[in-house]
Amino acid sequence: MQLQKLVRNVYPNLTPYTCQLADLPIEDLKKVLNKDKVYKLSFNESPLGPSSKVIEAMQKSLLELNLYPDSTGEELKEEISRMEGIDKSQLLLSNGADDLIVLLAQTFLELEDEVIIPQITFVQYLASTHLMGAKPVFAPMKPDLSIDLKAILERITEKTKLIFLCNPNNPTGTIIPDSEIEAFLQEVPSNVLVIIDEAYHEYADSEEYSSSVKYVDKGFPVFVVRTFSKIYSLAAVRIGYGIGDARVVDAIHHVRPPFNVNAVAQAGALAALRDQEHVEQAIALNQKGKTQLYELFTEVGWKYINTNGNFIFVDMGRDSQEIFDSLAERGIIVRTLTGYGLEHSLRVSIGDEEGIHAFIQAIKEII
Ligand SMILES: *Cc1c(COP(=O)(O)O)cnc(C)c1O
């Protein structure tokens, strides 16, 4: 068999999901590190887990595993539409936000189209651009490592189709001030779609942050991506959603596989939305952990960026791999950022009290 002749031309640009230490499931980490207890602070997972109401709803849905799910998830869409003040036609569900990022690329990108991506941001924008054989155009960050909208505007050409913004941004935790977004959207040509990934929306606490959902009804070419994987603690079942112009939503429906969002996930997401008390709890836990980590970083003299997510970007002024390895020896896994050319920084997820305590103790031992 000649695999080279079978695969698409874009194949050399694609990479399988890496399975470095930071990406391994907890059980595998325990084996590799030979530890009974490991703290995985590399995935931005919720340390709280779903509420009992969510688990109950999902258990109930298991009794109907023989049935196909509702293809468009009407009941869940109704709840989201009500919460977000949008029409159901402006909303579609997806098999996680990652799935939606791929669907957007498949719906809109032709070979050679250009996609503008900030230099330091979530990696799936680049992966789906490569998947379609489109051309990534990187925009540099501001000196404070936040997203530079001016640099993005300067890179728009006749070939630009999509612009990816992550707000709050993973891995820096920075936000784009709301006042900058509207001015930016006014400058973007109407044949370009601006995708705003709000995976960490619920965690954002900067006064200058605001969701971009409102720009959909104002007629701007924006498409907002959200997920149930982070604050809602449902990463395992894969469910997210997108909000945009009804015509954009309809275009994605032309491409989407009919049953991409499973019934268990739909049931869990609906129950999760209806349990906002649990969301408040998750925010409070994150807030507390954030404060403890800021104190640690201040104490040891490491520069961190104020975060609007459930993770912190920290610049240690020294080789990040060394710190990563020393933490791993102690059963703590964080994320290095060398893929972005950042040799001195780490991204640390804000874990539960036990995880944060273990991290703080470990850092004090290491330095
Ligand atoms: C975690 C994350 C996602 C992925 O969400 P899923 O719904 O689990 O696919 C998307 N975007 C950003 C910025 C993320 O950090």
mmCIF file of C-alpha atoms and ligand atoms in Angstrom:
data_model
loop_
_atom_site.group_PDB
_atom_site.id
_atom_site.type_symbol
_atom_site.label_atom_id
_atom_site.label_comp_id
_atom_site.label_asym_id
_atom_site.label_seq_id
_atom_site.Cartn_x
_atom_site.Cartn_y
_atom_site.Cartn_z
ATOM 1 C CA MET A 1 0.000 0.000 0.000
ATOM 2 C CA GLN A 2 1.242 3.461 -0.834
ATOM 3 C CA LEU A 3 -0.021 5.549 2.041
ATOM 4 C CA GLN A 4 1.633 8.618 0.555
ATOM 5 C CA LYS A 5 -0.688 8.387 -2.460
ATOM 6 C CA LEU A 6 -3.770 7.659 -0.375
ATOM 7 C CA VAL A 7 -3.641 10.548 2.086
ATOM 8 C CA ARG A 8 -4.630 14.112 1.178
ATOM 9 C CA ASN A 9 -1.973 16.623 0.170
ATOM 10 C CA VAL A 10 -2.327 18.454 3.483
ATOM 11 C CA TYR A 11 -1.250 15.339 5.386
ATOM 12 C CA PRO A 12 2.365 16.469 6.055
ATOM 13 C CA ASN A 13 0.983 19.500 7.942
ATOM 14 C CA LEU A 14 -1.195 17.417 10.252
ATOM 15 C CA THR A 15 -0.042 15.879 13.515
ATOM 16 C CA PRO A 16 -1.815 13.363 15.726
ATOM 17 C CA TYR A 17 -2.765 14.613 19.184
ATOM 18 C CA THR A 18 0.520 14.443 21.059
ATOM 19 C CA CYS A 19 0.830 12.125 23.967
ATOM 20 C CA GLN A 20 3.521 13.796 25.931
ATOM 21 C CA LEU A 21 3.472 13.526 29.681
ATOM 22 C CA ALA A 22 1.180 16.560 30.058
ATOM 23 C CA ASP A 23 -1.470 14.932 27.832
ATOM 24 C CA LEU A 24 -1.694 11.506 29.487
ATOM 25 C CA PRO A 25 -4.796 10.411 31.403
ATOM 26 C CA ILE A 26 -4.354 10.376 35.192
ATOM 27 C CA GLU A 27 -4.208 6.576 35.463
ATOM 28 C CA ASP A 28 -1.375 6.427 32.907
ATOM 29 C CA LEU A 29 0.445 9.241 34.697
ATOM 30 C CA LYS A 30 0.326 7.276 37.942
ATOM 31 C CA LYS A 31 2.017 4.343 36.219
ATOM 32 C CA VAL A 32 4.608 6.386 34.353
ATOM 33 C CA LEU A 33 5.508 8.472 37.411
ATOM 34 C CA ASN A 34 5.098 5.541 39.778
ATOM 35 C CA LYS A 35 2.853 7.533 42.146
ATOM 36 C CA ASP A 36 -0.399 6.736 43.951
ATOM 37 C CA LYS A 37 -1.501 10.324 43.669
ATOM 38 C CA VAL A 38 -0.921 12.736 40.806
ATOM 39 C CA TYR A 39 -2.161 16.276 40.293
ATOM 40 C CA LYS A 40 -2.892 17.001 36.661
ATOM 41 C CA LEU A 41 -2.724 20.764 36.276
ATOM 42 C CA SER A 42 -2.183 20.686 32.513
ATOM 43 C CA PHE A 43 -5.707 20.405 31.107
ATOM 44 C CA ASN A 44 -7.699 23.256 32.667
ATOM 45 C CA GLU A 45 -10.231 20.714 33.876
ATOM 46 C CA SER A 46 -12.713 21.675 36.576
ATOM 47 C CA PRO A 47 -11.565 20.307 39.939
ATOM 48 C CA LEU A 48 -15.148 20.481 41.210
ATOM 49 C CA GLY A 49 -16.727 17.958 38.850
ATOM 50 C CA PRO A 50 -20.381 17.971 37.780
ATOM 51 C CA SER A 51 -23.146 18.395 40.375
ATOM 52 C CA SER A 52 -25.284 15.475 41.560
ATOM 53 C CA LYS A 53 -28.229 16.872 39.572
ATOM 54 C CA VAL A 54 -26.179 16.617 36.385
ATOM 55 C CA ILE A 55 -25.089 13.069 37.140
ATOM 56 C CA GLU A 56 -28.686 12.068 37.858
ATOM 57 C CA ALA A 57 -29.898 13.521 34.570
ATOM 58 C CA MET A 58 -27.177 11.697 32.678
ATOM 59 C CA GLN A 59 -27.893 8.412 34.448
ATOM 60 C CA LYS A 60 -31.530 8.728 33.458
ATOM 61 C CA SER A 61 -30.518 9.267 29.843
ATOM 62 C CA LEU A 62 -28.602 5.970 29.921
ATOM 63 C CA LEU A 63 -31.915 4.084 29.918
ATOM 64 C CA GLU A 64 -32.407 5.204 26.315
ATOM 65 C CA LEU A 65 -28.999 4.379 24.895
ATOM 66 C CA ASN A 66 -30.703 2.428 22.087
ATOM 67 C CA LEU A 67 -32.201 5.620 20.666
ATOM 68 C CA TYR A 68 -30.475 8.184 18.456
ATOM 69 C CA PRO A 69 -30.117 11.574 20.083
ATOM 70 C CA ASP A 70 -32.143 14.612 19.027
ATOM 71 C CA SER A 71 -30.085 15.655 15.997
ATOM 72 C CA THR A 72 -30.335 19.375 16.740
ATOM 73 C CA GLY A 73 -30.827 19.261 20.524
ATOM 74 C CA GLU A 74 -33.954 21.422 20.621
ATOM 75 C CA GLU A 75 -34.570 21.274 24.372
ATOM 76 C CA LEU A 76 -31.027 22.275 25.250
ATOM 77 C CA LYS A 77 -31.030 24.949 22.564
ATOM 78 C CA GLU A 78 -34.188 26.435 24.043
ATOM 79 C CA GLU A 79 -32.510 26.783 27.430
ATOM 80 C CA ILE A 80 -29.340 28.343 25.980
ATOM 81 C CA SER A 81 -31.342 30.736 23.775
ATOM 82 C CA ARG A 82 -33.289 31.913 26.788
ATOM 83 C CA MET A 83 -30.121 32.455 28.837
ATOM 84 C CA GLU A 84 -28.275 34.261 26.060
ATOM 85 C CA GLY A 85 -31.243 36.236 24.734
ATOM 86 C CA ILE A 86 -30.874 34.936 21.195
ATOM 87 C CA ASP A 87 -33.045 33.114 18.687
ATOM 88 C CA LYS A 88 -32.695 29.349 18.408
ATOM 89 C CA SER A 89 -31.818 29.748 14.731
ATOM 90 C CA GLN A 90 -28.645 31.572 15.840
ATOM 91 C CA LEU A 91 -27.446 28.598 17.849
ATOM 92 C CA LEU A 92 -26.015 25.166 17.150
ATOM 93 C CA LEU A 93 -24.627 22.424 19.356
ATOM 94 C CA SER A 94 -21.391 20.561 18.734
ATOM 95 C CA ASN A 95 -19.381 17.631 20.003
ATOM 96 C CA GLY A 96 -17.251 19.926 22.133
ATOM 97 C CA ALA A 97 -15.798 23.264 21.060
ATOM 98 C CA ASP A 98 -13.007 21.452 19.213
ATOM 99 C CA ASP A 99 -15.598 19.848 16.938
ATOM 100 C CA LEU A 100 -17.097 23.250 16.192
ATOM 101 C CA ILE A 101 -13.694 24.699 15.292
ATOM 102 C CA VAL A 102 -13.234 21.888 12.751
ATOM 103 C CA LEU A 103 -16.793 22.342 11.416
ATOM 104 C CA LEU A 104 -16.185 26.064 10.928
ATOM 105 C CA ALA A 105 -13.024 25.315 8.980
ATOM 106 C CA GLN A 106 -14.781 22.658 6.880
ATOM 107 C CA THR A 107 -17.700 24.965 6.161
ATOM 108 C CA PHE A 108 -15.727 28.017 5.111
ATOM 109 C CA LEU A 109 -12.146 27.260 4.103
ATOM 110 C CA GLU A 110 -10.903 26.544 0.594
ATOM 111 C CA LEU A 111 -7.305 25.723 -0.303
ATOM 112 C CA GLU A 112 -5.129 28.842 -0.054
ATOM 113 C CA ASP A 113 -7.661 30.887 1.936
ATOM 114 C CA GLU A 114 -5.993 32.834 4.722
ATOM 115 C CA VAL A 115 -6.809 32.475 8.388
ATOM 116 C CA ILE A 116 -5.471 34.978 10.897
ATOM 117 C CA ILE A 117 -4.412 33.458 14.211
ATOM 118 C CA PRO A 118 -2.742 35.192 17.162
ATOM 119 C CA GLN A 119 0.780 33.889 17.800
ATOM 120 C CA ILE A 120 0.102 32.600 21.313
ATOM 121 C CA THR A 121 -3.324 31.000 21.477
ATOM 122 C CA PHE A 122 -5.274 27.741 21.478
ATOM 123 C CA VAL A 123 -3.655 25.266 19.043
ATOM 124 C CA GLN A 124 -6.799 23.853 17.424
ATOM 125 C CA TYR A 125 -7.272 26.953 15.236
ATOM 126 C CA LEU A 126 -4.016 26.149 13.489
ATOM 127 C CA ALA A 127 -4.791 22.430 13.235
ATOM 128 C CA SER A 128 -8.160 22.982 11.534
ATOM 129 C CA THR A 129 -6.641 25.590 9.197
ATOM 130 C CA HIS A 130 -4.041 23.025 8.110
ATOM 131 C CA LEU A 131 -6.734 20.359 7.785
ATOM 132 C CA MET A 132 -8.405 22.363 5.040
ATOM 133 C CA GLY A 133 -5.162 23.288 3.302
ATOM 134 C CA ALA A 134 -5.722 26.941 4.144
ATOM 135 C CA LYS A 135 -2.892 29.299 5.031
ATOM 136 C CA PRO A 136 -2.332 30.398 8.627
ATOM 137 C CA VAL A 137 -1.256 34.016 9.032
ATOM 138 C CA PHE A 138 0.104 34.666 12.504
ATOM 139 C CA ALA A 139 -0.429 37.972 14.268
ATOM 140 C CA PRO A 140 2.093 38.947 16.963
ATOM 141 C CA MET A 141 0.914 39.509 20.532
ATOM 142 C CA LYS A 142 1.145 42.813 22.404
ATOM 143 C CA PRO A 143 4.189 43.120 24.719
ATOM 144 C CA ASP A 144 1.964 42.075 27.664
ATOM 145 C CA LEU A 145 1.067 38.896 25.684
ATOM 146 C CA SER A 146 -2.541 39.905 25.114
ATOM 147 C CA ILE A 147 -4.132 39.678 21.661
ATOM 148 C CA ASP A 148 -3.247 42.613 19.386
ATOM 149 C CA LEU A 149 -6.287 43.516 17.284
ATOM 150 C CA LYS A 150 -4.369 46.191 15.377
ATOM 151 C CA ALA A 151 -1.798 43.619 14.287
ATOM 152 C CA ILE A 152 -4.669 41.405 13.132
ATOM 153 C CA LEU A 153 -6.334 44.187 11.103
ATOM 154 C CA GLU A 154 -3.005 44.889 9.394
ATOM 155 C CA ARG A 155 -2.898 41.275 8.196
ATOM 156 C CA ILE A 156 -6.293 41.159 6.511
ATOM 157 C CA THR A 157 -6.008 40.649 2.736
ATOM 158 C CA GLU A 158 -8.433 39.723 -0.045
ATOM 159 C CA LYS A 159 -7.733 36.091 0.797
ATOM 160 C CA THR A 160 -8.669 36.323 4.473
ATOM 161 C CA LYS A 161 -11.693 34.188 5.366
ATOM 162 C CA LEU A 162 -11.532 33.581 9.105
ATOM 163 C CA ILE A 163 -10.022 35.314 12.129
ATOM 164 C CA PHE A 164 -9.723 33.359 15.369
ATOM 165 C CA LEU A 165 -9.847 35.237 18.661
ATOM 166 C CA CYS A 166 -9.732 33.467 21.994
ATOM 167 C CA ASN A 167 -11.311 35.601 24.713
ATOM 168 C CA PRO A 168 -10.236 35.047 27.476
ATOM 169 C CA ASN A 169 -7.117 33.749 25.764
ATOM 170 C CA ASN A 170 -5.657 30.317 26.427
ATOM 171 C CA PRO A 171 -2.780 30.078 27.492
ATOM 172 C CA THR A 172 -2.150 33.685 28.580
ATOM 173 C CA GLY A 173 -5.401 34.298 30.510
ATOM 174 C CA THR A 174 -5.642 37.802 29.016
ATOM 175 C CA ILE A 175 -8.827 39.363 27.668
ATOM 176 C CA ILE A 176 -9.565 41.691 24.795
ATOM 177 C CA PRO A 177 -11.318 44.745 26.260
ATOM 178 C CA ASP A 178 -14.911 44.918 25.042
ATOM 179 C CA SER A 179 -14.428 48.505 23.873
ATOM 180 C CA GLU A 180 -11.680 47.335 21.486
ATOM 181 C CA ILE A 181 -13.805 44.547 20.028
ATOM 182 C CA GLU A 182 -16.591 46.724 18.642
ATOM 183 C CA ALA A 183 -14.123 49.143 17.030
ATOM 184 C CA PHE A 184 -12.282 46.150 15.560
ATOM 185 C CA LEU A 185 -15.446 44.574 14.143
ATOM 186 C CA GLN A 186 -16.278 47.847 12.425
ATOM 187 C CA GLU A 187 -12.990 47.611 10.512
ATOM 188 C CA VAL A 188 -13.319 43.961 9.481
ATOM 189 C CA PRO A 189 -14.628 43.474 5.911
ATOM 190 C CA SER A 190 -18.016 41.748 5.733
ATOM 191 C CA ASN A 191 -16.630 38.778 3.782
ATOM 192 C CA VAL A 192 -14.519 37.753 6.783
ATOM 193 C CA LEU A 193 -15.895 35.770 9.731
ATOM 194 C CA VAL A 194 -14.499 36.529 13.195
ATOM 195 C CA ILE A 195 -14.649 33.506 15.470
ATOM 196 C CA ILE A 196 -14.529 34.374 19.161
ATOM 197 C CA ASP A 197 -13.802 31.389 21.385
ATOM 198 C CA GLU A 198 -15.271 32.047 24.826
ATOM 199 C CA ALA A 199 -14.379 28.695 26.420
ATOM 200 C CA TYR A 200 -13.484 30.526 29.663
ATOM 201 C CA HIS A 201 -16.291 33.098 29.519
ATOM 202 C CA GLU A 202 -17.739 32.238 32.943
ATOM 203 C CA TYR A 203 -14.375 32.629 34.696
ATOM 204 C CA ALA A 204 -13.569 36.076 33.288
ATOM 205 C CA ASP A 205 -13.576 38.694 36.018
ATOM 206 C CA SER A 206 -11.958 41.697 34.363
ATOM 207 C CA GLU A 207 -14.276 44.709 34.295
ATOM 208 C CA GLU A 208 -13.260 45.240 30.689
ATOM 209 C CA TYR A 209 -14.433 41.783 29.638
ATOM 210 C CA SER A 210 -17.826 41.180 28.128
ATOM 211 C CA SER A 211 -19.172 38.400 25.909
ATOM 212 C CA SER A 212 -19.361 39.099 22.186
ATOM 213 C CA VAL A 213 -22.738 37.373 21.773
ATOM 214 C CA LYS A 214 -24.337 40.852 21.623
ATOM 215 C CA TYR A 215 -22.482 41.625 18.385
ATOM 216 C CA VAL A 216 -24.359 38.871 16.551
ATOM 217 C CA ASP A 217 -27.647 40.800 16.711
ATOM 218 C CA LYS A 218 -25.845 44.020 15.840
ATOM 219 C CA GLY A 219 -25.105 42.427 12.473
ATOM 220 C CA PHE A 220 -21.344 42.020 12.846
ATOM 221 C CA PRO A 221 -19.753 38.934 11.257
ATOM 222 C CA VAL A 222 -18.962 37.204 14.555
ATOM 223 C CA PHE A 223 -19.389 33.629 15.638
ATOM 224 C CA VAL A 224 -19.046 32.846 19.345
ATOM 225 C CA VAL A 225 -17.832 29.433 20.503
ATOM 226 C CA ARG A 226 -18.603 28.071 23.986
ATOM 227 C CA THR A 227 -18.032 24.777 25.786
ATOM 228 C CA PHE A 228 -19.439 22.715 28.643
ATOM 229 C CA SER A 229 -15.965 21.254 29.263
ATOM 230 C CA LYS A 230 -14.609 23.933 31.564
ATOM 231 C CA ILE A 231 -16.847 25.602 34.169
ATOM 232 C CA TYR A 232 -19.626 23.034 33.660
ATOM 233 C CA SER A 233 -17.201 20.142 34.289
ATOM 234 C CA LEU A 234 -18.408 17.998 31.373
ATOM 235 C CA ALA A 235 -15.171 17.554 29.405
ATOM 236 C CA ALA A 236 -15.590 13.763 29.242
ATOM 237 C CA VAL A 237 -18.871 13.789 27.316
ATOM 238 C CA ARG A 238 -17.898 16.395 24.699
ATOM 239 C CA ILE A 239 -20.424 19.157 24.207
ATOM 240 C CA GLY A 240 -20.186 22.779 23.170
ATOM 241 C CA TYR A 241 -22.153 25.314 21.157
ATOM 242 C CA GLY A 242 -21.852 28.210 18.785
ATOM 243 C CA ILE A 243 -23.798 31.448 18.404
ATOM 244 C CA GLY A 244 -23.845 33.436 15.183
ATOM 245 C CA ASP A 245 -25.889 34.762 12.304
ATOM 246 C CA ALA A 246 -28.663 32.257 11.432
ATOM 247 C CA ARG A 247 -27.205 31.952 7.910
ATOM 248 C CA VAL A 248 -23.803 30.978 9.317
ATOM 249 C CA VAL A 249 -25.468 28.434 11.610
ATOM 250 C CA ASP A 250 -27.405 27.030 8.667
ATOM 251 C CA ALA A 251 -24.238 26.773 6.580
ATOM 252 C CA ILE A 252 -22.583 24.697 9.329
ATOM 253 C CA HIS A 253 -25.641 22.419 9.472
ATOM 254 C CA HIS A 254 -24.944 21.559 5.802
ATOM 255 C CA VAL A 255 -21.566 20.146 6.845
ATOM 256 C CA ARG A 256 -22.238 18.700 10.297
ATOM 257 C CA PRO A 257 -22.741 14.933 10.756
ATOM 258 C CA PRO A 258 -26.393 14.354 11.785
ATOM 259 C CA PHE A 259 -25.828 12.990 15.296
ATOM 260 C CA ASN A 260 -22.601 14.669 16.388
ATOM 261 C CA VAL A 261 -23.871 15.513 19.888
ATOM 262 C CA ASN A 262 -24.738 12.473 21.978
ATOM 263 C CA ALA A 263 -27.850 12.197 24.144
ATOM 264 C CA VAL A 264 -26.017 11.729 27.439
ATOM 265 C CA ALA A 265 -24.112 14.951 26.854
ATOM 266 C CA GLN A 266 -27.305 16.822 25.925
ATOM 267 C CA ALA A 267 -29.008 15.644 29.127
ATOM 268 C CA GLY A 268 -25.996 16.582 31.260
ATOM 269 C CA ALA A 269 -25.581 20.005 29.665
ATOM 270 C CA LEU A 270 -29.245 20.873 30.187
ATOM 271 C CA ALA A 271 -29.098 19.925 33.871
ATOM 272 C CA ALA A 272 -25.807 21.798 34.246
ATOM 273 C CA LEU A 273 -27.275 25.013 32.837
ATOM 274 C CA ARG A 274 -30.169 24.738 35.262
ATOM 275 C CA ASP A 275 -27.792 24.445 38.217
ATOM 276 C CA GLN A 276 -26.212 27.905 38.289
ATOM 277 C CA GLU A 277 -25.510 27.529 41.993
ATOM 278 C CA HIS A 278 -22.906 24.929 41.070
ATOM 279 C CA VAL A 279 -21.368 27.365 38.597
ATOM 280 C CA GLU A 280 -21.088 29.961 41.375
ATOM 281 C CA GLN A 281 -19.343 27.359 43.514
ATOM 282 C CA ALA A 282 -16.864 26.610 40.725
ATOM 283 C CA ILE A 283 -16.129 30.320 40.311
ATOM 284 C CA ALA A 284 -15.576 30.771 44.054
ATOM 285 C CA LEU A 285 -13.219 27.785 44.199
ATOM 286 C CA ASN A 286 -11.278 29.143 41.224
ATOM 287 C CA GLN A 287 -11.088 32.596 42.769
ATOM 288 C CA LYS A 288 -9.664 31.214 45.997
ATOM 289 C CA GLY A 289 -7.075 29.082 44.219
ATOM 290 C CA LYS A 290 -6.093 32.003 42.022
ATOM 291 C CA THR A 291 -5.358 34.174 45.056
ATOM 292 C CA GLN A 292 -3.216 31.457 46.662
ATOM 293 C CA LEU A 293 -1.198 30.977 43.490
ATOM 294 C CA TYR A 294 -0.711 34.720 43.001
ATOM 295 C CA GLU A 295 0.634 34.887 46.560
ATOM 296 C CA LEU A 296 3.060 32.056 45.867
ATOM 297 C CA PHE A 297 4.320 33.610 42.633
ATOM 298 C CA THR A 298 4.779 36.978 44.331
ATOM 299 C CA GLU A 299 6.664 35.324 47.182
ATOM 300 C CA VAL A 300 9.086 33.499 44.875
ATOM 301 C CA GLY A 301 9.412 36.487 42.548
ATOM 302 C CA TRP A 302 7.890 34.932 39.428
ATOM 303 C CA LYS A 303 5.982 37.154 37.009
ATOM 304 C CA TYR A 304 2.429 36.034 36.344
ATOM 305 C CA ILE A 305 -0.355 37.414 34.201
ATOM 306 C CA ASN A 306 -3.664 38.189 35.930
ATOM 307 C CA THR A 307 -5.913 35.473 34.646
ATOM 308 C CA ASN A 308 -9.472 35.479 33.400
ATOM 309 C CA GLY A 309 -9.541 31.703 33.176
ATOM 310 C CA ASN A 310 -9.007 28.665 35.391
ATOM 311 C CA PHE A 311 -5.263 28.627 34.726
ATOM 312 C CA ILE A 312 -2.337 30.982 35.267
ATOM 313 C CA PHE A 313 0.458 31.934 32.896
ATOM 314 C CA VAL A 314 3.671 32.353 34.829
ATOM 315 C CA ASP A 315 7.108 33.511 33.660
ATOM 316 C CA MET A 316 9.762 32.065 35.947
ATOM 317 C CA GLY A 317 12.760 33.685 34.287
ATOM 318 C CA ARG A 318 14.400 30.264 34.022
ATOM 319 C CA ASP A 319 14.172 27.061 31.997
ATOM 320 C CA SER A 320 10.585 25.814 32.180
ATOM 321 C CA GLN A 321 11.458 22.213 31.354
ATOM 322 C CA GLU A 322 13.573 21.975 34.518
ATOM 323 C CA ILE A 323 10.697 23.151 36.682
ATOM 324 C CA PHE A 324 8.308 20.875 34.779
ATOM 325 C CA ASP A 325 10.546 17.860 35.420
ATOM 326 C CA SER A 326 10.997 18.671 39.114
ATOM 327 C CA LEU A 327 7.219 19.035 39.514
ATOM 328 C CA ALA A 328 6.603 15.778 37.628
ATOM 329 C CA GLU A 329 8.965 13.970 39.999
ATOM 330 C CA ARG A 330 6.590 15.100 42.748
ATOM 331 C CA GLY A 331 3.499 13.921 40.867
ATOM 332 C CA ILE A 332 2.444 17.340 39.569
ATOM 333 C CA ILE A 333 1.913 17.895 35.864
ATOM 334 C CA VAL A 334 1.718 21.394 34.371
ATOM 335 C CA ARG A 335 2.055 22.666 30.796
ATOM 336 C CA THR A 336 5.218 23.954 29.171
ATOM 337 C CA LEU A 337 4.820 26.502 26.372
ATOM 338 C CA THR A 338 7.983 25.857 24.386
ATOM 339 C CA GLY A 339 5.846 25.184 21.285
ATOM 340 C CA TYR A 340 5.175 28.946 21.258
ATOM 341 C CA GLY A 341 8.866 29.726 21.667
ATOM 342 C CA LEU A 342 8.338 30.535 25.352
ATOM 343 C CA GLU A 343 11.174 28.786 27.178
ATOM 344 C CA HIS A 344 10.659 30.363 30.604
ATOM 345 C CA SER A 345 6.915 30.095 31.077
ATOM 346 C CA LEU A 346 4.375 27.561 32.256
ATOM 347 C CA ARG A 347 0.601 27.366 32.267
ATOM 348 C CA VAL A 348 -0.745 26.011 35.540
ATOM 349 C CA SER A 349 -4.389 24.977 35.878
ATOM 350 C CA ILE A 350 -6.048 26.125 39.093
ATOM 351 C CA GLY A 351 -6.796 22.811 40.776
ATOM 352 C CA ASP A 352 -8.708 22.041 43.971
ATOM 353 C CA GLU A 353 -7.366 22.905 47.423
ATOM 354 C CA GLU A 354 -5.322 19.724 47.662
ATOM 355 C CA GLY A 355 -3.785 20.207 44.215
ATOM 356 C CA ILE A 356 -2.903 23.823 44.916
ATOM 357 C CA HIS A 357 -1.391 22.908 48.265
ATOM 358 C CA ALA A 358 0.733 20.173 46.646
ATOM 359 C CA PHE A 359 1.857 22.605 43.937
ATOM 360 C CA ILE A 360 2.802 25.301 46.443
ATOM 361 C CA GLN A 361 4.758 22.857 48.609
ATOM 362 C CA ALA A 362 6.552 21.468 45.558
ATOM 363 C CA ILE A 363 7.576 24.896 44.234
ATOM 364 C CA LYS A 364 8.932 25.861 47.652
ATOM 365 C CA GLU A 365 11.002 22.682 47.716
ATOM 366 C CA ILE A 366 12.265 23.152 44.168
ATOM 367 C CA ILE A 367 13.558 26.689 44.436
HETATM 368 C C1 LIG B 1 -10.542 23.679 26.369
HETATM 369 C C2 LIG B 1 -10.722 24.581 25.215
HETATM 370 C C3 LIG B 1 -11.550 24.242 24.151
HETATM 371 C C4 LIG B 1 -12.038 22.841 23.967
HETATM 372 O O1 LIG B 1 -13.269 22.633 24.443
HETATM 373 P P1 LIG B 1 -13.975 21.242 24.198
HETATM 374 O O2 LIG B 1 -15.395 21.608 24.270
HETATM 375 O O3 LIG B 1 -13.547 20.334 25.302
HETATM 376 O O4 LIG B 1 -13.586 20.711 22.853
HETATM 377 C C5 LIG B 1 -11.782 25.172 23.154
HETATM 378 N N1 LIG B 1 -11.195 26.369 23.193
HETATM 379 C C6 LIG B 1 -10.365 26.716 24.181
HETATM 380 C C7 LIG B 1 -9.740 28.049 24.176
HETATM 381 C C8 LIG B 1 -10.087 25.827 25.208
HETATM 382 O O5 LIG B 1 -9.195 26.150 26.153
#
